Structure formats: C-alpha cells, structure tokens
CSV table of C-alpha atoms in Angstrom, one decimal:
chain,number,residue,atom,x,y,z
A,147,UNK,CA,-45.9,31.5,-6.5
A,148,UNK,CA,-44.6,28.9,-4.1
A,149,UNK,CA,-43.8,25.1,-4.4
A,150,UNK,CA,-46.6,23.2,-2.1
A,151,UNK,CA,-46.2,19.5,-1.4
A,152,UNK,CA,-48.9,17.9,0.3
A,153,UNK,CA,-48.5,14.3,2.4
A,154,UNK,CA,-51.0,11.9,2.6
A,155,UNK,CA,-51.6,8.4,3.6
A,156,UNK,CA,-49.7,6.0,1.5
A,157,UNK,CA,-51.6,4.7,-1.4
A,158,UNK,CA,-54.4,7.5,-1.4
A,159,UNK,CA,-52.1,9.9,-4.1
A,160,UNK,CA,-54.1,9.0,-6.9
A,161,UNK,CA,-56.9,10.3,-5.1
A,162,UNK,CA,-55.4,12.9,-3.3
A,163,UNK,CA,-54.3,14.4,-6.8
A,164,UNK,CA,-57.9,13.8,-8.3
A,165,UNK,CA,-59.1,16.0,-5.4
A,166,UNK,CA,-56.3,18.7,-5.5
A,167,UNK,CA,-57.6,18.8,-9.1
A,168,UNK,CA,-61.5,19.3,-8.0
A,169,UNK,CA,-59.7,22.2,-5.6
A,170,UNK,CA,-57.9,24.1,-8.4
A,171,UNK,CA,-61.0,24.7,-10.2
A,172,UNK,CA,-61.5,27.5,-7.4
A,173,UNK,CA,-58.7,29.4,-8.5
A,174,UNK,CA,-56.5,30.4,-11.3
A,175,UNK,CA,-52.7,30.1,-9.8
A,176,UNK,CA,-53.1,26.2,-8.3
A,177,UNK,CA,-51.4,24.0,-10.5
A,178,UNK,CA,-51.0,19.9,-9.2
A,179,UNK,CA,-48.3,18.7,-10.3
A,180,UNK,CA,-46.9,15.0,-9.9
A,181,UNK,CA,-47.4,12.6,-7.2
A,182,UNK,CA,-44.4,10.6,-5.6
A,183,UNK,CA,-44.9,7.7,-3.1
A,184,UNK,CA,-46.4,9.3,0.0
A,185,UNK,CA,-47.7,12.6,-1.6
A,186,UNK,CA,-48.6,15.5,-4.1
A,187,UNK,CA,-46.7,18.1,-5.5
A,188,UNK,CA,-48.3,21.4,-6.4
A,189,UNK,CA,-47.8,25.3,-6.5
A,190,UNK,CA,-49.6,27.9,-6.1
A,191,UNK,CA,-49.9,31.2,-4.1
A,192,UNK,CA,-50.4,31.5,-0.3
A,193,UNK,CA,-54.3,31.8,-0.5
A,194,UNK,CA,-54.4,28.5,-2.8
A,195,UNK,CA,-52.5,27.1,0.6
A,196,UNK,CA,-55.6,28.2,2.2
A,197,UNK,CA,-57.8,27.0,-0.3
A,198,UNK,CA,-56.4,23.3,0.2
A,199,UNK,CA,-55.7,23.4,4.0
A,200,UNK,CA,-59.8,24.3,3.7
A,201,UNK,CA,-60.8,21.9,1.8
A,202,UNK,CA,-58.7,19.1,1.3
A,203,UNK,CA,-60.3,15.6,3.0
A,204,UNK,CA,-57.6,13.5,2.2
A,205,UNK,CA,-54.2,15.6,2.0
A,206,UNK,CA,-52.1,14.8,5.8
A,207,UNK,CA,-50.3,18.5,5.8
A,208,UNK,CA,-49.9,21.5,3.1
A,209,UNK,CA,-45.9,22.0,3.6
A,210,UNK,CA,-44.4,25.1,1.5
A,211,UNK,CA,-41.0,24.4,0.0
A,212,UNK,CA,-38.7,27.1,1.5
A,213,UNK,CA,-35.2,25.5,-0.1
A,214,UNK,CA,-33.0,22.6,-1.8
A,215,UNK,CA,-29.8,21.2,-2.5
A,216,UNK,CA,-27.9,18.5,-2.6
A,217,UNK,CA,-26.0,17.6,0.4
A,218,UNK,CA,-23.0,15.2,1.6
A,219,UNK,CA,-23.0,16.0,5.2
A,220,UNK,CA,-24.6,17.9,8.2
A,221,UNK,CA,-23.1,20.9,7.5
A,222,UNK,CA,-24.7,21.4,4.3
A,223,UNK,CA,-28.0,21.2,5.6
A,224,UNK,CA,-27.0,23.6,8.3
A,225,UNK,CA,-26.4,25.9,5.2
A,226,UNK,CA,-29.2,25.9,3.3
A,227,UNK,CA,-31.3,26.3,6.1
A,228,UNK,CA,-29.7,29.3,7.5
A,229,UNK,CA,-30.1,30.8,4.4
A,230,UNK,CA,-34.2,30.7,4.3
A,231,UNK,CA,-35.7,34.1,5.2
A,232,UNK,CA,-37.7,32.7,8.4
A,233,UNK,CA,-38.3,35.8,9.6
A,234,UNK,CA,-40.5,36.8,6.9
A,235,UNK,CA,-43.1,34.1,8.1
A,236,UNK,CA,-42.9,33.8,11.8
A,237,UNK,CA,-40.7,35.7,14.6
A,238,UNK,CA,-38.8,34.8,17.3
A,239,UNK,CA,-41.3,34.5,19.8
A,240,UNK,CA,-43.0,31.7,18.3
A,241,UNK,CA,-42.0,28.1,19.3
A,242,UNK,CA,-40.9,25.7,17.1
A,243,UNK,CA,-40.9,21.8,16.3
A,244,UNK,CA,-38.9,20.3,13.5
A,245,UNK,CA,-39.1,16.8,11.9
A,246,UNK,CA,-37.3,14.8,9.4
A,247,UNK,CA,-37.8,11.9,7.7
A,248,UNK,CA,-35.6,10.2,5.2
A,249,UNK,CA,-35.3,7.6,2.2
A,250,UNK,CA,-32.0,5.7,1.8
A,251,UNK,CA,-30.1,9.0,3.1
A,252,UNK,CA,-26.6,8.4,3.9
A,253,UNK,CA,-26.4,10.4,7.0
A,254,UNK,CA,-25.9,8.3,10.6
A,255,UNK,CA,-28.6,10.2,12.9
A,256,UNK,CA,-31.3,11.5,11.9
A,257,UNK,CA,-31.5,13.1,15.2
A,258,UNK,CA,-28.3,15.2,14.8
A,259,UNK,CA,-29.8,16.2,11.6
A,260,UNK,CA,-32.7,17.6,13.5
A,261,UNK,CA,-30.7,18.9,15.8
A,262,UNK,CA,-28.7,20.6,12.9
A,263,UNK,CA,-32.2,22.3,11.6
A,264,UNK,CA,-33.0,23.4,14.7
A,265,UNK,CA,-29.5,25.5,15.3
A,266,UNK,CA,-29.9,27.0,11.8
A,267,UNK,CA,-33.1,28.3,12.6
A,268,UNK,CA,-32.6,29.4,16.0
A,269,UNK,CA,-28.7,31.2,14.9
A,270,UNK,CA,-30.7,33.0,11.8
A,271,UNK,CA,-32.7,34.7,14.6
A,272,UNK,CA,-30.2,35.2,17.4
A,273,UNK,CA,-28.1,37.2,14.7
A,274,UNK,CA,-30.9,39.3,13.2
A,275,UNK,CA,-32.6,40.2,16.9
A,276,UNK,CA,-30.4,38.9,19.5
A,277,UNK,CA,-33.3,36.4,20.5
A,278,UNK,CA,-34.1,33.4,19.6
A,279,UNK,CA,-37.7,30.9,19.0
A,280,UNK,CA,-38.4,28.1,21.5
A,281,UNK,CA,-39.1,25.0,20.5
A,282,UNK,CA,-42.2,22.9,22.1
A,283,UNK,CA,-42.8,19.4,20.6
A,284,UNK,CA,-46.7,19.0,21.7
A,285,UNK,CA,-47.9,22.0,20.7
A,286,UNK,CA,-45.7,24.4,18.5
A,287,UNK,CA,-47.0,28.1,16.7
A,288,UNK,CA,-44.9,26.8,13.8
A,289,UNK,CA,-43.3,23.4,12.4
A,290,UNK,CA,-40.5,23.0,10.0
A,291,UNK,CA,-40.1,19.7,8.2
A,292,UNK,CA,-37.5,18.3,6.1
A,293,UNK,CA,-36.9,15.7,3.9
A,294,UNK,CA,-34.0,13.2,2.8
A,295,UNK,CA,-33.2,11.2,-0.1
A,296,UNK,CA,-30.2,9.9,-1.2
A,297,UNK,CA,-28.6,13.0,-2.7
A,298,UNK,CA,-31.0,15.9,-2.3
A,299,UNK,CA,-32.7,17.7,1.1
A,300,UNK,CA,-35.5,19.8,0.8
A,301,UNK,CA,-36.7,22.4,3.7
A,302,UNK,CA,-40.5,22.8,4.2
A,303,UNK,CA,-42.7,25.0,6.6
A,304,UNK,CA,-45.9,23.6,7.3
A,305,UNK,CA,-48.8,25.8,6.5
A,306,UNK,CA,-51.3,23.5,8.3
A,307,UNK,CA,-50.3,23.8,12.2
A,308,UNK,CA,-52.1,20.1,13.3
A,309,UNK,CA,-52.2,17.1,11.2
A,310,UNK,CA,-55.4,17.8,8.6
A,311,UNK,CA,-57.1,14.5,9.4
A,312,UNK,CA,-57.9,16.5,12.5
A,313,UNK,CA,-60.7,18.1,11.5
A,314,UNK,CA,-62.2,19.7,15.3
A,315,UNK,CA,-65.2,17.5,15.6
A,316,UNK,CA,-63.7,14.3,16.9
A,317,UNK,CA,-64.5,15.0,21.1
A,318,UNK,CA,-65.1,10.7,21.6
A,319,UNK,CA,-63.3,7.9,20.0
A,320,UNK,CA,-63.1,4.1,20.2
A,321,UNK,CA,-60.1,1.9,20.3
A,322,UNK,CA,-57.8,2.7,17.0
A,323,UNK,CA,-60.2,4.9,15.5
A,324,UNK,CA,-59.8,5.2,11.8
A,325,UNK,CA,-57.9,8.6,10.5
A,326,UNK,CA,-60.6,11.2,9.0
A,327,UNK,CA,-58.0,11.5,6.0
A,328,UNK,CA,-57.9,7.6,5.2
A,329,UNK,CA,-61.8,7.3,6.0
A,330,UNK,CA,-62.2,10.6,3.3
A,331,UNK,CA,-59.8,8.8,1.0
A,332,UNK,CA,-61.5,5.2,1.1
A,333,UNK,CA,-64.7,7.1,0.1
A,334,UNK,CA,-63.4,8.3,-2.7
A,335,UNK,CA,-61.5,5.3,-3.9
A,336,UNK,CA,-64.7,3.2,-3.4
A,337,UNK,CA,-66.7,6.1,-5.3
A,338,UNK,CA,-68.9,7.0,-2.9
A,339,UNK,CA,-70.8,10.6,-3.9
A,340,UNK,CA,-73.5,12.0,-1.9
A,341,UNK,CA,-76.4,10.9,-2.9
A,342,UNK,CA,-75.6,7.1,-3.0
A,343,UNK,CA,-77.0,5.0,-0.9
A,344,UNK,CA,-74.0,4.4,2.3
A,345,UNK,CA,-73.9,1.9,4.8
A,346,UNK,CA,-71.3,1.3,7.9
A,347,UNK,CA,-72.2,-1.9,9.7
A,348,UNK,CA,-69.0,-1.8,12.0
A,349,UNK,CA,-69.1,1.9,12.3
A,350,UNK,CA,-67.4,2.3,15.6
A,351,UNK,CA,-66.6,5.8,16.9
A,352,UNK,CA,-68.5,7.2,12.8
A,353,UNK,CA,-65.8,8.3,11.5
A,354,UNK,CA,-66.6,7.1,7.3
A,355,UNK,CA,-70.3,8.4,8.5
A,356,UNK,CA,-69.2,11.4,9.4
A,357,UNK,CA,-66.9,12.1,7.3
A,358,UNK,CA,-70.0,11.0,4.1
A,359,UNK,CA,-72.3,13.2,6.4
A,360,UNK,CA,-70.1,16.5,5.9
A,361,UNK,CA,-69.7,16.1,2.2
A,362,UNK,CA,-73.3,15.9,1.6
A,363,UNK,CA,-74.2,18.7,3.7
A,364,UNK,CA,-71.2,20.9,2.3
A,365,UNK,CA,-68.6,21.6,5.4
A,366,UNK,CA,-65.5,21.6,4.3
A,367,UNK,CA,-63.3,19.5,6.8
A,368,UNK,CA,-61.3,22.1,7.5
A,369,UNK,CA,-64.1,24.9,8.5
A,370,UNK,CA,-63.9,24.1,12.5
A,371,UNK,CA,-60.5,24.6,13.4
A,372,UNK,CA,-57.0,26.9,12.9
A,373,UNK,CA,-54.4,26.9,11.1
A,374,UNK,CA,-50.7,27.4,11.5
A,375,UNK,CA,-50.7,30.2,8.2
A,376,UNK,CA,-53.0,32.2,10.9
A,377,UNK,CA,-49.9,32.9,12.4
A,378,UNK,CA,-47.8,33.5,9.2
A,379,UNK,CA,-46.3,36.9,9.2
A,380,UNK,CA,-48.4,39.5,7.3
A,381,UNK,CA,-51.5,36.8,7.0
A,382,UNK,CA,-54.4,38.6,5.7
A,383,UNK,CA,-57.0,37.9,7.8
A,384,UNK,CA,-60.2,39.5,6.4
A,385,UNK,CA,-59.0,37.8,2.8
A,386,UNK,CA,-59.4,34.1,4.9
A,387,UNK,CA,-62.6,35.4,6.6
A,388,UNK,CA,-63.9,35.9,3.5
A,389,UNK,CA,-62.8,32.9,1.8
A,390,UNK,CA,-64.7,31.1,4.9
A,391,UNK,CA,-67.6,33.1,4.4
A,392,UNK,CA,-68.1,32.3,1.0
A,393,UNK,CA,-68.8,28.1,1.5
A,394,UNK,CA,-72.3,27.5,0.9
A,395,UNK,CA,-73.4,24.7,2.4
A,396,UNK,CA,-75.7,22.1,0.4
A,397,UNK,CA,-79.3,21.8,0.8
A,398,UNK,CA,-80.5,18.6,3.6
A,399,UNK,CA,-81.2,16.0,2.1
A,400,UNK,CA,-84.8,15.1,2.4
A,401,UNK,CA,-84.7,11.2,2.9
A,402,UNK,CA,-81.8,9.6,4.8
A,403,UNK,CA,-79.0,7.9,2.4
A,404,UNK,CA,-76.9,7.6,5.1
A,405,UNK,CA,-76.7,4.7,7.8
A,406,UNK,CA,-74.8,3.1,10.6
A,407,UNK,CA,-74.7,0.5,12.9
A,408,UNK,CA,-72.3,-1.2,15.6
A,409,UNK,CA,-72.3,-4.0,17.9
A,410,UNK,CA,-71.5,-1.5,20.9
A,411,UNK,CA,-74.3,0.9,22.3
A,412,UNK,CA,-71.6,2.9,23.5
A,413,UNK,CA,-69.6,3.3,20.3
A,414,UNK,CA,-73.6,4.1,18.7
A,415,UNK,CA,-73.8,6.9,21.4
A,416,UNK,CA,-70.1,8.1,20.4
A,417,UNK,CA,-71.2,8.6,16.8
A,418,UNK,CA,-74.6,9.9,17.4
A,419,UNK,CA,-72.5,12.4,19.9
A,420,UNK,CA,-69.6,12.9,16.9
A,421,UNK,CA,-72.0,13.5,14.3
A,422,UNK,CA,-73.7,16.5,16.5
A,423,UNK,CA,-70.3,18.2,17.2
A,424,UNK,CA,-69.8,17.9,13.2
A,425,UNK,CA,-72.3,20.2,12.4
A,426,UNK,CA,-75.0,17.5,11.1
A,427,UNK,CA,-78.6,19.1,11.0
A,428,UNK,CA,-80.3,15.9,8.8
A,429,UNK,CA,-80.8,12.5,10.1
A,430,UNK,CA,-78.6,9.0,10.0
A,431,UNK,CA,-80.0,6.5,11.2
A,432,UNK,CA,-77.8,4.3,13.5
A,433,UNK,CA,-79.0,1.3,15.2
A,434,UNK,CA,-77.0,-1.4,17.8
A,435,UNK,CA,-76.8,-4.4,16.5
A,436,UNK,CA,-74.2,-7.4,15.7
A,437,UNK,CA,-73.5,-6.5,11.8
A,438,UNK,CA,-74.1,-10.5,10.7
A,439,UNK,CA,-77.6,-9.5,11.7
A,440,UNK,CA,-77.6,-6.2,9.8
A,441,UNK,CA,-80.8,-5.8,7.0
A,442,UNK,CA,-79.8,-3.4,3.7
A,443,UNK,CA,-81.9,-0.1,4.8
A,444,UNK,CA,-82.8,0.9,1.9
A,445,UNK,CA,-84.3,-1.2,-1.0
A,446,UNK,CA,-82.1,0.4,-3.7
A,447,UNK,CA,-78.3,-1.1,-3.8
A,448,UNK,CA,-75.8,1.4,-2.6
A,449,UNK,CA,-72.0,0.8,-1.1
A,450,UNK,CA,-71.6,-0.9,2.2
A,451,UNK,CA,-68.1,0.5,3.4
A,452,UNK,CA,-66.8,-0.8,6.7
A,453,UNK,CA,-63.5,-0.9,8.8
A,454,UNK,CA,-63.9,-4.2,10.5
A,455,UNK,CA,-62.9,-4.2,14.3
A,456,UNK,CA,-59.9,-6.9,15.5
A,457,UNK,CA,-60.1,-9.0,17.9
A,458,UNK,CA,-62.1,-8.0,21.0
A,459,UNK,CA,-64.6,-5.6,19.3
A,460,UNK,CA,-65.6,-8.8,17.5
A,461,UNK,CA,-66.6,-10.7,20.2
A,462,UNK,CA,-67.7,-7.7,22.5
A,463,UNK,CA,-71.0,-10.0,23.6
A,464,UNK,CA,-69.1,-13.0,22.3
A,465,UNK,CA,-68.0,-16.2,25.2
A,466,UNK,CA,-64.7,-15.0,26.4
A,467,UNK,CA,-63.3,-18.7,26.7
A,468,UNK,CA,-63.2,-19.0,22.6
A,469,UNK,CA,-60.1,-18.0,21.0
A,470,UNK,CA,-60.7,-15.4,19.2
A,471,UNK,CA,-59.2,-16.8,15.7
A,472,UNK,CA,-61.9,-18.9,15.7
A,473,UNK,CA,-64.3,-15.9,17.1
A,474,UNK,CA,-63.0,-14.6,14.0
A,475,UNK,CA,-64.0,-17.2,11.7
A,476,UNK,CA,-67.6,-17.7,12.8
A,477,UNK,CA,-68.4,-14.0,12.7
A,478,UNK,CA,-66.9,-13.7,9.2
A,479,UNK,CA,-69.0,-16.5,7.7
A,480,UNK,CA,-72.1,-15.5,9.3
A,481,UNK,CA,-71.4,-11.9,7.9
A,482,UNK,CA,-70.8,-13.4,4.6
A,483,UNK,CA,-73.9,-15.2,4.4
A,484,UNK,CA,-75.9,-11.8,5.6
A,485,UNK,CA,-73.8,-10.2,2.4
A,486,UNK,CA,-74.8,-12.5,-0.3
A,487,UNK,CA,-78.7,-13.0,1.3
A,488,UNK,CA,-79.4,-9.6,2.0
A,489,UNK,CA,-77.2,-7.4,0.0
A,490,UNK,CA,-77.8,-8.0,-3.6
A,491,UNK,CA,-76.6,-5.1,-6.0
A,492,UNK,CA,-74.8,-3.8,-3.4
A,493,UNK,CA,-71.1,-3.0,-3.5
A,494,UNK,CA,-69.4,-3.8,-0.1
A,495,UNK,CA,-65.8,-2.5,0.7
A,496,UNK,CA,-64.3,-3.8,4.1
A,497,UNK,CA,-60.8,-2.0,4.6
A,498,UNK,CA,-58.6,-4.1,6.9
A,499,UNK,CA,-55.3,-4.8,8.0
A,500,UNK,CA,-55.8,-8.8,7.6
A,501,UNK,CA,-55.2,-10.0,4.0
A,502,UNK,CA,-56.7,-13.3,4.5
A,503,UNK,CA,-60.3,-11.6,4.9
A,504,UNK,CA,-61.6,-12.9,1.2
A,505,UNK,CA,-60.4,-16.4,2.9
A,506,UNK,CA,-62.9,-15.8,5.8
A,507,UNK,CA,-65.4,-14.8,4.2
A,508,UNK,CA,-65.6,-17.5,1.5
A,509,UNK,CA,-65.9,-14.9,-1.3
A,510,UNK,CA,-63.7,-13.4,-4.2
A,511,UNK,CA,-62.7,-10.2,-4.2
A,512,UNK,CA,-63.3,-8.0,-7.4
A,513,UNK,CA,-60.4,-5.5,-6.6
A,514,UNK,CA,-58.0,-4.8,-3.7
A,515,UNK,CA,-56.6,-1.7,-3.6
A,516,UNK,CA,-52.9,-1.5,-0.9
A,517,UNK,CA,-53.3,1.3,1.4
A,518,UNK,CA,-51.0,1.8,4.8
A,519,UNK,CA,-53.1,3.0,7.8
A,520,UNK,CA,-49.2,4.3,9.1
A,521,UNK,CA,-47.2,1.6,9.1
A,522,UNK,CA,-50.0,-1.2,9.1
A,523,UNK,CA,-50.3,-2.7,5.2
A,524,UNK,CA,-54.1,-3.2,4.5
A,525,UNK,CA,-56.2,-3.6,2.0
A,526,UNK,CA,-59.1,-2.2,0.5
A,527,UNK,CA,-61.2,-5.5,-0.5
A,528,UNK,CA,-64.0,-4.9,-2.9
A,529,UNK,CA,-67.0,-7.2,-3.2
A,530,UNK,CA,-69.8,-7.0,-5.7
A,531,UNK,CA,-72.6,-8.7,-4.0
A,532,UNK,CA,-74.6,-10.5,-7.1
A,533,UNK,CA,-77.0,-12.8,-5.5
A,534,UNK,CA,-75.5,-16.4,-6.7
A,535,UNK,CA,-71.9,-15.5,-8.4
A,536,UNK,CA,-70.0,-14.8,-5.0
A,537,UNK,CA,-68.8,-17.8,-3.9
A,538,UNK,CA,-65.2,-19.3,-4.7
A,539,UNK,CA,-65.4,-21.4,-7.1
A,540,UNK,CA,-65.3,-25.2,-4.7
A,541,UNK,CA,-65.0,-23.4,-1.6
A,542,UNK,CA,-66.5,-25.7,1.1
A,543,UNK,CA,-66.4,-24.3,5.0
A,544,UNK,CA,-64.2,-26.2,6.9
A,545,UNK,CA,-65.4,-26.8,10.4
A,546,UNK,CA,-62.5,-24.1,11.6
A,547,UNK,CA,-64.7,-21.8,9.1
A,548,UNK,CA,-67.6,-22.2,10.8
A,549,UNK,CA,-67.2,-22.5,14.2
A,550,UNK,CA,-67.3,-26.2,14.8
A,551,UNK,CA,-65.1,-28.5,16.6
C-alpha cells in the first residue's frame, strides 16, 4: 500500500474528503485519512490511484509519497531523494519537471532546492544506466513534487500527469474561466445532486453546467483524457481498460433540470459547443439574456449557482462612459430585485472574489463559506430567497446603489 495525498483548491477539503469517501466505497484497500490546509491524505494501492485520478471532480492531483525526513539543509534533501527507487516507475528516457512549494521552511531558494531534486534524480539514473532523464517544463512524461515545512520534506511523484481540473472537454473558454475542480467543489458545498432543479444565470464559458451535466449523465471527469500512471513502469493496462469499461453511465433524464444563461451570445455558443465536446446527449436549455432579466425556468424551487463576471462582462451591452463601480451597483440591485420577485424557494449561491456583494445586493447572506480560486480569497455567499424576509433589516438604496446621480 502506498501513502496518496491529494491537493485541492483551498477551502474545498471538507468536500474533497466527503468525496474521497463516496470513492472508497469502490474498493476495499482506500482508506482517507486526514485533511490539512490545501488537501487530503489517503493510502491505498496503485489501482485505488486510478480509481481517484477517475473519478475524483474536486481533487487538483493524486501525488504518491515516495519518501520523508527531516531536513536542515540542501544536502539532506539531495539524500533522501537519491535514495527513492525512481527507476521502478519511470526510466531514463522520460522527461521530467519538478516543483516545490514550501510553508515557513528555513531554506533561502527554493529554486536551488529544485535544482537539488532535479540532480538527485538525474545522478540516481546516470549511475544505474549511464544516461540520464530530460527535463521539459510544458509538457513532461513524469512530475516529481515536493514539499516543505518547517522541519520535515516529503518527496511525491504525481500519478495524475496534468492538473485534474482538466478534464479534456474544455476546447473554448471566456475570460478567467472558472476551474472544473472549484466549479465540482462549489456544487457540492451548495448541495447540488442531480435531480435538483440548477440554474447558472452568468454561466459564461458552462463550466458549473457542465460540470452538473456530467454528473447526472454518469462520466466520470476523468474518462476523456490520460494519465501520467499510463506511463508508470509495469502499468497494467488491460486492468485500467477494464476499470474504464466498467462506468455505467446513468439513464437521460427525461425533462431538463438543468439551465443556463449569459449576457454574451458568444459565451452561449461556447457552452452549447463545451457541453457537446463533454459528451452531453440530453438537453439544457441556455438562452442570451442579461441575468437581471432572467425568469426561474422551472416552477419548482431549485439552486441558482453563479460565478458573477467583473467588470467588463458586466456591462458587455452596458454605456462605456459609466464607471464601472457604479455599472456594478445598478446591475446588482436590479439582479437583486429579479431574486427576491422571481425566485422564491430558491436557494441562490453567487461565488465571487468581492466580499462586499451582500452590500450590493441589499440582502443578508445565510452562510459564506472562504474558498481561494488560487491566490484570489472569495466567498461562497448563500441566499435563501423567501419572498419578504430578504432584505437587511433598514437597508435603504442610496442613489450610488441604484444608479442615480
């Protein structure tokens, strides 16, 4: 069994574990273990890697734990790596990449530190067959990753190849487009299951529709791409094939649940077009128009879940000669008033980077959940829309809040 640690953005490990735990039901060896900030720990054997490289949504990377030690120099790392039997994954005619990160580690450079990796790796090789990997930073067979703290380093070879959240399907994309892992992960938190109702009024490029779309239909996001333990050493291919061949995809749903719409013909077009390349066989409606505008589409409540756009995207058929703050604040308190006339019993979640959304909108937030979208802090802002109770309490629209001068 091996030691498994799986990234993911921060603030989604709560999630992340609850769906590493969904994943272990399919087998008898994976065992999560606990989450830290940034990620889960787990174990496992080499086809439960598989399993959650398959079909994790939210999970960034499945990295296997080759080594660890504490460490009070370079040297020491140069050590411990050297030591790790990379020859009985990968061989010297693969290329490599290696990245570290760090948390309050005493060392000056993380670069030399890299560097330091990179010679271990590369002298294990020269010694044992007089030849030695190359590395290649855009597109490597293989990457090694390790990790810092204060007194301990840990050496990890990533079983995934790619970053997960790229699941194949994404051909077209808008400005900033919203990672398939956070979008998967904000479903969950907002407890979206197929079946519910789901609604994206900003939906951009689709990326929460699509991602909603693949669950219901049963794709597992990782079934249209590879994987870097393809190229492990000994990998047993017709055990993965038949892992592969064993998803069963869900029936099509008769009656949409599903819907989306966006300002932009063109980002409409995009997700009609990302939804095809996704494998989608049933229908979601998507229609172009300004989302203060939007109607619920179906009579029963459901979750409206949205990743508002910033700036521009607001005021794509806006009157370029208004600054956009106060662009900003008229479109927010027209959408609010849509929310509260037209959305009763719905639950709306609007993820975004600009904490002073509630202000905007002139409602109070039931829950916000901190997520980082990489280094950008946002929120998750829940709203339940009960016709009459939304308001804050002696909240009265400036004329900054709606638009006037």
């Amino acid at each position: 069994m091996a030691s498994y640690f799986c990234p993911c953005p921060r603030g989604m490990e709560a999630a992340l574990a609850e769906e590493l735990g969904e994943i272990a039901q399919l087998s008898t060896t994976f065992k999560v273990h606990n989450q830290v900030p940034g990620g889960v720990h787990c174990s496992g054997s080499m086809q439960d890697a598989w399993l959650v490289n398959l079909h994790s949504r939210i999970a960034s990377r499945v990295l296997m734990r080759m080594g660890q030690r504490s460490y009070s120099n370079e040297n020491d790392i140069y050590d411990l790596v050297l030591e790790q039997p990379w020859e009985d994954w990968f061989g010297p005619d693969h290329t490599i990449r290696v990245d570290v990160t760090a948390v309050k580690s005493p060392l000056k450079s993380l670069e030399f530190t890299t560097l330091k990796i990179k010679d271990a790796i590369c002298d294990r090789f020269r010694d044992q067959f007089d030849k030695r990997p190359s590395v290649n930073t855009r597109e490597p067979d293989m990457r090694i990753v390790g990790f810092l703290d204060p007194r301990n380093f840990i050496i990890y070879l990533d079983t995934s190849g790619e970053a997960l959240f790229k699941r194949g399907w994404r051909e077209e994309t808008g400005d900033a487009p919203l990672r398939e892992n956070l979008a998967a992960g904000l479903l969950r938190v907002a407890g979206w299951k197929p079946g519910v109702p789901l609604f994206d009024p900003m939906c951009g490029s689709g990326t929460i529709l699509v991602e909603a779309a693949q669950m219901v239909q049963g794709i597992p996001p990782g079934a249209r791409r590879r994987f870097a333990f393809e190229q492990f050493a000994d990998h047993d291919r017709q055990a993965w094939a038949a892992m592969k061949a064993a998803i069963k995809p869900n029936p099509l749903p008769g009656e949409p649940t599903i819907f989306g719409s966006d300002i932009s013909g063109d980002m409409v077009a995009m997700t009609r077009h990302n939804l095809k390349v996704a494998g989608i066989l049933f229908d979601v409606p998507l229609k172009q128009i300004e989302a203060q505008h939007v109607v619920a589409p179906l009579d029963a409540p459901g979750i409206l879940l949205t990743n508002p756009p910033y700036g521009e995207r607001i005021g794509v058929r806006g009157d370029s000669t208004v600054p956009q703050d106060e662009m900003a604040m008229g479109f927010y308190s027209a959408f609010s008033t849509t929310l509260k006339q037209r959305f009763a019993g719905w639950t709306a979640y609007l993820f975004t980077a600009d904490l002073g959304l509630p202000k905007m909108l002139r409602l109070k937030e039931s829950r916000k959940t901190p997520f980082f979208n990489g280094a950008l802090e946002c929120r998750l802002f829940r709203f339940d829309m009960v016709a009459g109770f939304n308001r804050r309490e002696g909240a009265t629209p400036s004329k900054t809040e709606t638009g006037q001068n």
